[in-house]
Coordinates of C-alpha atoms and ligand atoms in Angstrom, one line a residue:
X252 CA 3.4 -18.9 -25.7
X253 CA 3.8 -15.5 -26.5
X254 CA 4.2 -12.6 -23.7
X255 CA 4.6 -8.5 -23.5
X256 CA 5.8 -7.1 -20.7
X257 CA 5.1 -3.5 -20.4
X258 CA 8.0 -1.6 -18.7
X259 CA 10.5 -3.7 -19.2
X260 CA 13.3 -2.0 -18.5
X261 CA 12.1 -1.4 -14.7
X262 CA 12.9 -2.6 -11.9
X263 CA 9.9 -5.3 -11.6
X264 CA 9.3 -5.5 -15.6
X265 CA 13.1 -6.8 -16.0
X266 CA 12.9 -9.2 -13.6
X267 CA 9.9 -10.9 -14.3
X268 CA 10.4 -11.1 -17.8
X269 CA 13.7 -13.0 -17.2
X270 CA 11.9 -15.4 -15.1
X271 CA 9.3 -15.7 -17.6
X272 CA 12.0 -16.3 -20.7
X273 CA 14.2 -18.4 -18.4
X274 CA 10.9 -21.0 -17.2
X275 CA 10.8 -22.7 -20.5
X276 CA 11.7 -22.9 -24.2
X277 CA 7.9 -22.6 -25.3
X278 CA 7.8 -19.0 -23.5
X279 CA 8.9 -16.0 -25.7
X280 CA 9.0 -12.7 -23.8
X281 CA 9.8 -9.7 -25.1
X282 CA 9.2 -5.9 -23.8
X283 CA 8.7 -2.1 -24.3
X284 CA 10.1 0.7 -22.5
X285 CA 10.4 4.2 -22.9
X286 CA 13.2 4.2 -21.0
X287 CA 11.8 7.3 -18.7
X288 CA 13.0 6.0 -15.2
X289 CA 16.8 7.0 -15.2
X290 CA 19.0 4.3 -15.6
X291 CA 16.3 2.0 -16.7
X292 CA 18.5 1.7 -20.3
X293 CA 20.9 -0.2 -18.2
X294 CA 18.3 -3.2 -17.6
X295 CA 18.8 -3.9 -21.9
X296 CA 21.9 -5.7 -21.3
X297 CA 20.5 -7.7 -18.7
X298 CA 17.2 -8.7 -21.0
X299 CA 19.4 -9.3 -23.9
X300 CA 21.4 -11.9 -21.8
X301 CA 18.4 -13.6 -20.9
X302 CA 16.6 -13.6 -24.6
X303 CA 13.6 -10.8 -23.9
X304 CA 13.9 -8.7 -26.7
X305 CA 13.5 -5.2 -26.2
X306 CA 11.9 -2.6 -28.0
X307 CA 11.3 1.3 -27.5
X308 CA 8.0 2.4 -26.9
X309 CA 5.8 4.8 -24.9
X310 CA 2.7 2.7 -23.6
X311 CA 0.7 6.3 -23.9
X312 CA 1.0 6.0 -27.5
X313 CA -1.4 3.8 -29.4
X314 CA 0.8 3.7 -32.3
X315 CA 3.7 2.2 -29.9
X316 CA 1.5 -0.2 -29.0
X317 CA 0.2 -1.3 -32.4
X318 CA 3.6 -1.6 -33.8
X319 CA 4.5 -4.6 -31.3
X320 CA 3.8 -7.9 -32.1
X321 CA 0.8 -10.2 -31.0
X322 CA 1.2 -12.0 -27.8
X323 CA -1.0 -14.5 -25.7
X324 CA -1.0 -12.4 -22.3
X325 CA 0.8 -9.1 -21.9
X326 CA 2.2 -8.3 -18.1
X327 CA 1.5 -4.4 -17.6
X328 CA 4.4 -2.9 -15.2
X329 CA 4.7 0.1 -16.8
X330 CA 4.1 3.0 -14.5
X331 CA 4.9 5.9 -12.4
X332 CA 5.0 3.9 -9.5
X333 CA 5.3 6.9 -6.7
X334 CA 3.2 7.8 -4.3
X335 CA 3.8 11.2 -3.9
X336 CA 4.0 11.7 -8.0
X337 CA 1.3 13.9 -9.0
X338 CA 0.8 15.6 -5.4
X339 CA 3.0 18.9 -6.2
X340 CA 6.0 17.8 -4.9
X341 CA 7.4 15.3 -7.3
X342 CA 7.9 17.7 -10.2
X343 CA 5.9 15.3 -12.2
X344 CA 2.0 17.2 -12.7
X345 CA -1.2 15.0 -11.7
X346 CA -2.1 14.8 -15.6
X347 CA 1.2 13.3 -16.4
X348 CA 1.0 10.4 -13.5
X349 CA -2.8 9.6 -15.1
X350 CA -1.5 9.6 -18.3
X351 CA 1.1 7.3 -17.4
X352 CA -0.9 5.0 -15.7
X353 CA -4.3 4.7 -16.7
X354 CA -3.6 5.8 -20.1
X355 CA -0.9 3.3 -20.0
X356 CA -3.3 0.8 -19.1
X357 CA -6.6 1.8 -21.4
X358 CA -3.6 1.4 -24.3
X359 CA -3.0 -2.4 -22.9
X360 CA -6.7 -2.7 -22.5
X361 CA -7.1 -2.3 -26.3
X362 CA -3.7 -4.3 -27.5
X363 CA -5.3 -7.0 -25.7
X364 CA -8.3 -6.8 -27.3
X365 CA -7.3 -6.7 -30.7
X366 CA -4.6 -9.2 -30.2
X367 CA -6.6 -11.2 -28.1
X368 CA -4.0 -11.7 -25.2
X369 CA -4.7 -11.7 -22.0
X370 CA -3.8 -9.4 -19.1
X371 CA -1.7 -9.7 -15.6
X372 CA -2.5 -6.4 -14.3
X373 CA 0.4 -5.5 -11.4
X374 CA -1.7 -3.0 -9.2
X375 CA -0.9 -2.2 -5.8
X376 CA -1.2 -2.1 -2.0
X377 CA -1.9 1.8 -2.7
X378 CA -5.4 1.1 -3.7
X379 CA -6.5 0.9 -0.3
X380 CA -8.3 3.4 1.6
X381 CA -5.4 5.5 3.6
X382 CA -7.9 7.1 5.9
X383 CA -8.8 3.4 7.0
X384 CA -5.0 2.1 7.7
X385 CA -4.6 5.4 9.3
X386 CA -7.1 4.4 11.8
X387 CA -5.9 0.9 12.2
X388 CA -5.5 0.0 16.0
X389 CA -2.1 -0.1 16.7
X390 CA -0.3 0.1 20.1
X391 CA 3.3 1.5 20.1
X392 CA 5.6 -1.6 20.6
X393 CA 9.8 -1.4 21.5
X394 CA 10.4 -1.1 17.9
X395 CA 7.3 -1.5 15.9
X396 CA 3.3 -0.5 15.5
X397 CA 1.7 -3.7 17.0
X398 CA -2.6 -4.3 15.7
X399 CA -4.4 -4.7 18.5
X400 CA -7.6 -3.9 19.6
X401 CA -10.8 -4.2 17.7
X402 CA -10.1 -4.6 13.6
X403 CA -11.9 -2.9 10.7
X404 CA -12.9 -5.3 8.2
X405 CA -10.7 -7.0 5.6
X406 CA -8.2 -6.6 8.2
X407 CA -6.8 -9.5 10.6
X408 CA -3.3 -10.4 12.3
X409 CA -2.1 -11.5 9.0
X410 CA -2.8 -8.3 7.8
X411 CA -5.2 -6.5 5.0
X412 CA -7.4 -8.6 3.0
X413 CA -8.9 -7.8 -0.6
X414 CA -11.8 -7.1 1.4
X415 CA -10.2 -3.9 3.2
X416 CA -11.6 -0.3 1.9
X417 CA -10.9 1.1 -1.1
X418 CA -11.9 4.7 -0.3
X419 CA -10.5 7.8 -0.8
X420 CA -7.6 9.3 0.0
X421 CA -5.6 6.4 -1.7
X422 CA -3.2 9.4 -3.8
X423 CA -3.0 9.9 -7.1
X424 CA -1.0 6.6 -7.7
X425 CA -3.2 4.9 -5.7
X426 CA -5.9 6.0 -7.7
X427 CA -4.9 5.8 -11.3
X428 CA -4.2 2.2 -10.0
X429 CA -7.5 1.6 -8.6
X430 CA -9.6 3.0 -11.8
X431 CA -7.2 0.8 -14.0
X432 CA -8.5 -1.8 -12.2
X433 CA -12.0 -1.2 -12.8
X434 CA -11.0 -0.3 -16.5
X435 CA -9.8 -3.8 -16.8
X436 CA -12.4 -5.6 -15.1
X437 CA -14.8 -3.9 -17.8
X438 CA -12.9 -4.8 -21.0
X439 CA -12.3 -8.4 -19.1
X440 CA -16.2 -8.9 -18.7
X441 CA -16.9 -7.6 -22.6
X442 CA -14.4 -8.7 -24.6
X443 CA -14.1 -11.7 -22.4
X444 CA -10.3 -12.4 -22.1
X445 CA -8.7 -13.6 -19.0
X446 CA -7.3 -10.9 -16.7
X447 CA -5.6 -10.9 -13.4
X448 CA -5.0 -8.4 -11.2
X449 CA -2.1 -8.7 -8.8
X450 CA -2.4 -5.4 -5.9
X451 CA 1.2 -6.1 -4.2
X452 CA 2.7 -4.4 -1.2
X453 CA 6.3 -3.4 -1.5
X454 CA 8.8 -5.2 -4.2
X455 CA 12.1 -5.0 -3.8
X456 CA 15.4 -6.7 -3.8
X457 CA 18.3 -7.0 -5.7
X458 CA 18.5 -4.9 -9.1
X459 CA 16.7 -2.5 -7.7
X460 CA 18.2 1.0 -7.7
X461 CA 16.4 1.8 -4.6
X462 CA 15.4 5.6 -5.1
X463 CA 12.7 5.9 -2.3
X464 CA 9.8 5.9 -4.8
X465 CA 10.7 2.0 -5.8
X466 CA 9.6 0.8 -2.0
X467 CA 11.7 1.7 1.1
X468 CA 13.9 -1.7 1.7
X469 CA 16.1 -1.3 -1.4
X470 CA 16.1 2.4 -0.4
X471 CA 17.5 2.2 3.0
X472 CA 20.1 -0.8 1.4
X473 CA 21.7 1.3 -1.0
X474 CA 21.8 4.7 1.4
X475 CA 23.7 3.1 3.7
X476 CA 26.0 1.5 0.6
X477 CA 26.5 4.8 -0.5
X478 CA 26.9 5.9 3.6
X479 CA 24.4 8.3 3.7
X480 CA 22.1 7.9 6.7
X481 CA 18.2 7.8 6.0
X482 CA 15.8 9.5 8.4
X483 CA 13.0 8.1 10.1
X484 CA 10.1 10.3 8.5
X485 CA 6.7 10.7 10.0
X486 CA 4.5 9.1 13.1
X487 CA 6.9 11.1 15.2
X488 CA 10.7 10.2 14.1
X489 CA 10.6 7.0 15.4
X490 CA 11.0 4.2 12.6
X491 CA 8.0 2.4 14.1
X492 CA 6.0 2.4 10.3
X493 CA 5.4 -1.5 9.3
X494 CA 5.8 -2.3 5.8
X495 CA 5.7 -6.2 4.2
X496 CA 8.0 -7.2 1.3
X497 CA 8.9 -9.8 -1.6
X498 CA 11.3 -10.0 -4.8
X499 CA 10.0 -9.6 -8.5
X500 CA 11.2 -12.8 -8.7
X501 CA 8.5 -14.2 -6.3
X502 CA 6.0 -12.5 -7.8
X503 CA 6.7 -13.4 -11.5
X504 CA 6.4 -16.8 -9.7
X505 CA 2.4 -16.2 -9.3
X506 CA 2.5 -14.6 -12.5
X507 CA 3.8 -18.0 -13.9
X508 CA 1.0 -20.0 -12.9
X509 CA -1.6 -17.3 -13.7
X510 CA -0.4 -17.2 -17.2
X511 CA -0.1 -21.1 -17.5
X512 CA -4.0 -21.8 -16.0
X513 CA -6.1 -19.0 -17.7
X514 CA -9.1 -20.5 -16.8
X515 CA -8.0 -21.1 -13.0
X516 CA -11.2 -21.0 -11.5
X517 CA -9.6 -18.0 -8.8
X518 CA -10.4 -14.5 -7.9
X519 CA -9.2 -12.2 -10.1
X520 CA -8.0 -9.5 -7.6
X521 CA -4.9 -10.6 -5.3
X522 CA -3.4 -9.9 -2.9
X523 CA 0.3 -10.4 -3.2
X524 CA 3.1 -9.6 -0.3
X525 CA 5.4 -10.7 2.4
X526 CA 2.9 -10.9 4.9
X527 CA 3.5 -10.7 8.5
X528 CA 6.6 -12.9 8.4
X529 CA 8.0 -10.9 5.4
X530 CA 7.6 -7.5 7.4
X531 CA 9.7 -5.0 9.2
X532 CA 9.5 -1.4 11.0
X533 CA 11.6 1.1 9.4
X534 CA 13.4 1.0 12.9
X535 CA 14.5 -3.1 12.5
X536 CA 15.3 -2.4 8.9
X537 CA 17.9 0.4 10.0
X538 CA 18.9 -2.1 12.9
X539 CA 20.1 -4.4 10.1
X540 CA 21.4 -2.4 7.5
X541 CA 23.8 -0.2 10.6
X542 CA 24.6 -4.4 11.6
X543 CA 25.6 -5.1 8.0
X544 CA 27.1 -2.1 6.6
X545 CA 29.2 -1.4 10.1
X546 CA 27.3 1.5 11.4
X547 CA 26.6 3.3 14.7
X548 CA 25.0 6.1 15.9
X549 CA 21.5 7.0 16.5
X550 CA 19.4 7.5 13.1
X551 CA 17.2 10.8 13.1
X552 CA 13.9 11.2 12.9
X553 CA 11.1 13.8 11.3
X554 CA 8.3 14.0 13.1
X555 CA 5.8 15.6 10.6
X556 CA 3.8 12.5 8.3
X557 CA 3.9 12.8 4.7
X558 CA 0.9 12.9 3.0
X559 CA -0.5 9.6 2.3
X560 CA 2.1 7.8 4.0
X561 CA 0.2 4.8 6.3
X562 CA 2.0 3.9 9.6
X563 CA 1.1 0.4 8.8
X564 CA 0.6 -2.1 5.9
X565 CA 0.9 -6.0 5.7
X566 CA -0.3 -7.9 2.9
X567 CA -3.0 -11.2 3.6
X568 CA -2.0 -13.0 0.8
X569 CA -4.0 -16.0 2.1
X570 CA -6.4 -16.3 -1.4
X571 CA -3.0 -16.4 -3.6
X572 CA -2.2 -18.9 -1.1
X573 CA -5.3 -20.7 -1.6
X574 CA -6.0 -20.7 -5.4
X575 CA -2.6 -20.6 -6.6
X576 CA -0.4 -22.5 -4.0
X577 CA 1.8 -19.1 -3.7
X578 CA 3.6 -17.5 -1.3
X579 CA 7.2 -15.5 -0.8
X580 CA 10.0 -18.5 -1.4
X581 CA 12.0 -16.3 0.4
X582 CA 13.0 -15.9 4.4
X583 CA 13.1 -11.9 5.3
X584 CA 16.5 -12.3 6.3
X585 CA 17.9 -13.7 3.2
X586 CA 15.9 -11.2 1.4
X587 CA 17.4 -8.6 3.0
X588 CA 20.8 -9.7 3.3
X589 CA 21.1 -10.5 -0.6
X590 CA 19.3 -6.7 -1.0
X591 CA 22.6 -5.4 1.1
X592 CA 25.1 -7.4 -0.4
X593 CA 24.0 -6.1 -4.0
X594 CA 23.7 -2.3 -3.0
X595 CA 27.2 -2.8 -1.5
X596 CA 28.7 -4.5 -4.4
X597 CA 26.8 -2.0 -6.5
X598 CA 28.1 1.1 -5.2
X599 CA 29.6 3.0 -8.1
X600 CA 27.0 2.0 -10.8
X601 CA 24.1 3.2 -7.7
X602 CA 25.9 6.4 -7.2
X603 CA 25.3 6.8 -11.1
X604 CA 21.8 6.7 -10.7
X605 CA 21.3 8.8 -7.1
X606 CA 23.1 11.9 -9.0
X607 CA 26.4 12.1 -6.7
Ligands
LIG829 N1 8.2 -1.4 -6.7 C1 7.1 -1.7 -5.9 O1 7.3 -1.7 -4.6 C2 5.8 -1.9 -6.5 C3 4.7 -2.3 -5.6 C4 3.5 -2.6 -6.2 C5 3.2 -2.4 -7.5 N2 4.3 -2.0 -8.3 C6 4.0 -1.8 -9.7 O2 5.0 -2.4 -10.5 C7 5.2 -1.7 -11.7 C8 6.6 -1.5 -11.9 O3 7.2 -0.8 -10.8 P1 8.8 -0.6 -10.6 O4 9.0 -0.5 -9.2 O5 9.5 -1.7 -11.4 O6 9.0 0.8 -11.2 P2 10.2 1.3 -12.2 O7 10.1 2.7 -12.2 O8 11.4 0.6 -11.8 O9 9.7 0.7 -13.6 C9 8.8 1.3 -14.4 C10 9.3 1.2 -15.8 O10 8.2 1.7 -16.7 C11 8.8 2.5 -17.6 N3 7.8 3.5 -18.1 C12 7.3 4.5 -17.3 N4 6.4 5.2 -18.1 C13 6.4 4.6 -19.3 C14 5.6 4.8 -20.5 N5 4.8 5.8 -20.6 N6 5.8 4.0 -21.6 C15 6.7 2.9 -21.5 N7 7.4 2.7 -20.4 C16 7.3 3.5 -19.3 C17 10.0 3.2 -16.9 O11 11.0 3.7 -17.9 C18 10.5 2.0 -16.1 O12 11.5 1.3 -16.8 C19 4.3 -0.5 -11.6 O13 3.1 -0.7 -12.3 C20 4.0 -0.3 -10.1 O14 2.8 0.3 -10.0 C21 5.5 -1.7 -7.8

């Protein structure tokens, strides 16, 4: 079997395509890049170690697209994958972010169908409504948001199911996201080839370089690596926000089975994430990363939110539990522990990348 993974040279792209090439002989992986996230042209060594072969491309080209060879699914994890890209203050402009994405995507959408591959589709938590977590109940625990009260729907204790609103506000990521989705669904139902689509909270972990845009954990790793001290931003300074987490490498795990049962009689749209037991305020992730890197001192605080920022989000992942006997192999701890360890032993090629 044959597969493309788009935006390979990221932080997620790299590391499920060496899962993929390492799982057996029969799987061929190769990838395309257009090396746009700085430092990404580091990641070729690593993919040339494990046998993905590389090649330079821009996914809003056709013509890049055309030029690759055939493959039996292709994994799209090429993206802008910030938030706050396309608001005005990311010096990247709205029309480049949809480019990016959903003109990444529509390009996929038709390599697939000429090529007859199928799709893995790795959307996001952002596709839900951020006016609806907004208004989640939470009460104010020691160090964390606690739900409690009376829950919206697709929302329970083990967090925010596929059934949760899609609304908007969801930002421009969030959106380009969503409507890729529906782009794929479409091309799924008329040219009938398989497709999954995978909306997963935070990723991080080892490898990653942890600019803030990539998810927060690997962020608040490799500032204190590099001894800078993060700030608690928005819901009042506090570090109360709850956010979930799991490797690329557990998620290329799903992504295994998917692409090994393409008739897997599942839902197409998961959710994949750390869930409850996987999830930490920004307060308990400073408590551990001042307990591992040696730190003290009070960490400050911004009171004003960010725009679309949601003080809480924790992934139900109870259907890719379900259909495709998946969940995080992972403890938190170890997780995070391994995250610290790397940003630690990583220093010097991490400063590279932060511009110091
Ligand atoms: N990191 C997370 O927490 C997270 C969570 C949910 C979903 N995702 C999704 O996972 C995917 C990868 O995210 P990541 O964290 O690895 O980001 P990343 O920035 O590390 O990787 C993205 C890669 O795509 C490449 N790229 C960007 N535009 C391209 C283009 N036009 N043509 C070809 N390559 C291009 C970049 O050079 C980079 O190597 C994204 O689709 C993102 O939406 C990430």
């Amino acid at each position: 079997m044959k597969v493309l993974v788009t935006g390979v040279c990221g932080y997620v792209g790299s590391r499920i395509a060496a899962r993929l090439a390492g799982a057996s002989r029969g799987l061929e992986v190769f990838g395309v890049d257009n090396l746009s996230r700085r430092g990404s042209e580091t990641s070729l060594r690593f993919l040339e170690e494990r046998g993905v072969r590389f090649f330079h491309g821009d996914v809003r080209l056709r013509e890049d697209l055309d030029a690759l060879p055939g493959a039996d699914w292709a994994v799209d994890c090429a993206a802008n994958p910030s938030v706050l890209a396309g608001t005005g203050s990311s010096g990247v402009s709205t029309a480049q972010v949809v480019g990016a994405n959903l003109g990444g995507t529509l390009n996929l959408l038709e390599y697939c169908r000429l090529r007859g591959a199928g799709l893995v589709l790795l959307s996001t938590s952002r596709v839900y409504s951020s006016a609806a977590l907004g208004a989640l109940p939470l009460k104010k625990g020691p160090t964390r948001f606690v739900p409690a009260g009376k829950f919206p729907a697709g929302f329970s204790a083990k967090g925010v199911s596929e059934k949760f609103s899609t609304a908007a506000p969801i930002s421009i990521y969030g959106a380009t996201k969503l409507a890729s989705e529906v782009l794929a669904e479409e091309y799924a139902e008329a040219f009938g080839f398989p497709l999954r689509i995978n909306r997963a909270g935070v990723i991080g972990g080892p490898g990653q370089f942890g600019k803030a845009d990539q998810g927060i954990f690997s962020f608040w790793a490799c500032s204190y690596a590099l001894g800078r001290r993060p700030k608690f931003i928005g819901y009042g300074g506090r570090g109360l926000q709850v956010r979930d987490w799991v490797s690329a490498e557990e998620v290329a795990e799903l992504i295994l089975r998917q692409i090994r049962a393409p008739g897997a009689a599942a839902p197409r749209t998961l959710n994949i994430g750390g869930g409850p037991e996987n999830s930490m305020s920004l307060r308990e992730l400073d408590d551990f990363c001042k307990d591992f890197f040696g730190v003290r001192g009070g960490t400050q605080g911004v009171a004003a939110t960010r725009l679309n920022d949601v003080p809480y989000y924790v992934s139900d992942s109870s259907l890719a539990r379900r259909h495709w006997a998946w969940s995080p192999s992972e403890s938190n701890g170890t997780r995070l522990e391994r995250t610290c360890r790397w940003a630690r032993e990583n220093r010097d090629f991490i400063a590279r990348w932060w511009g110091r």
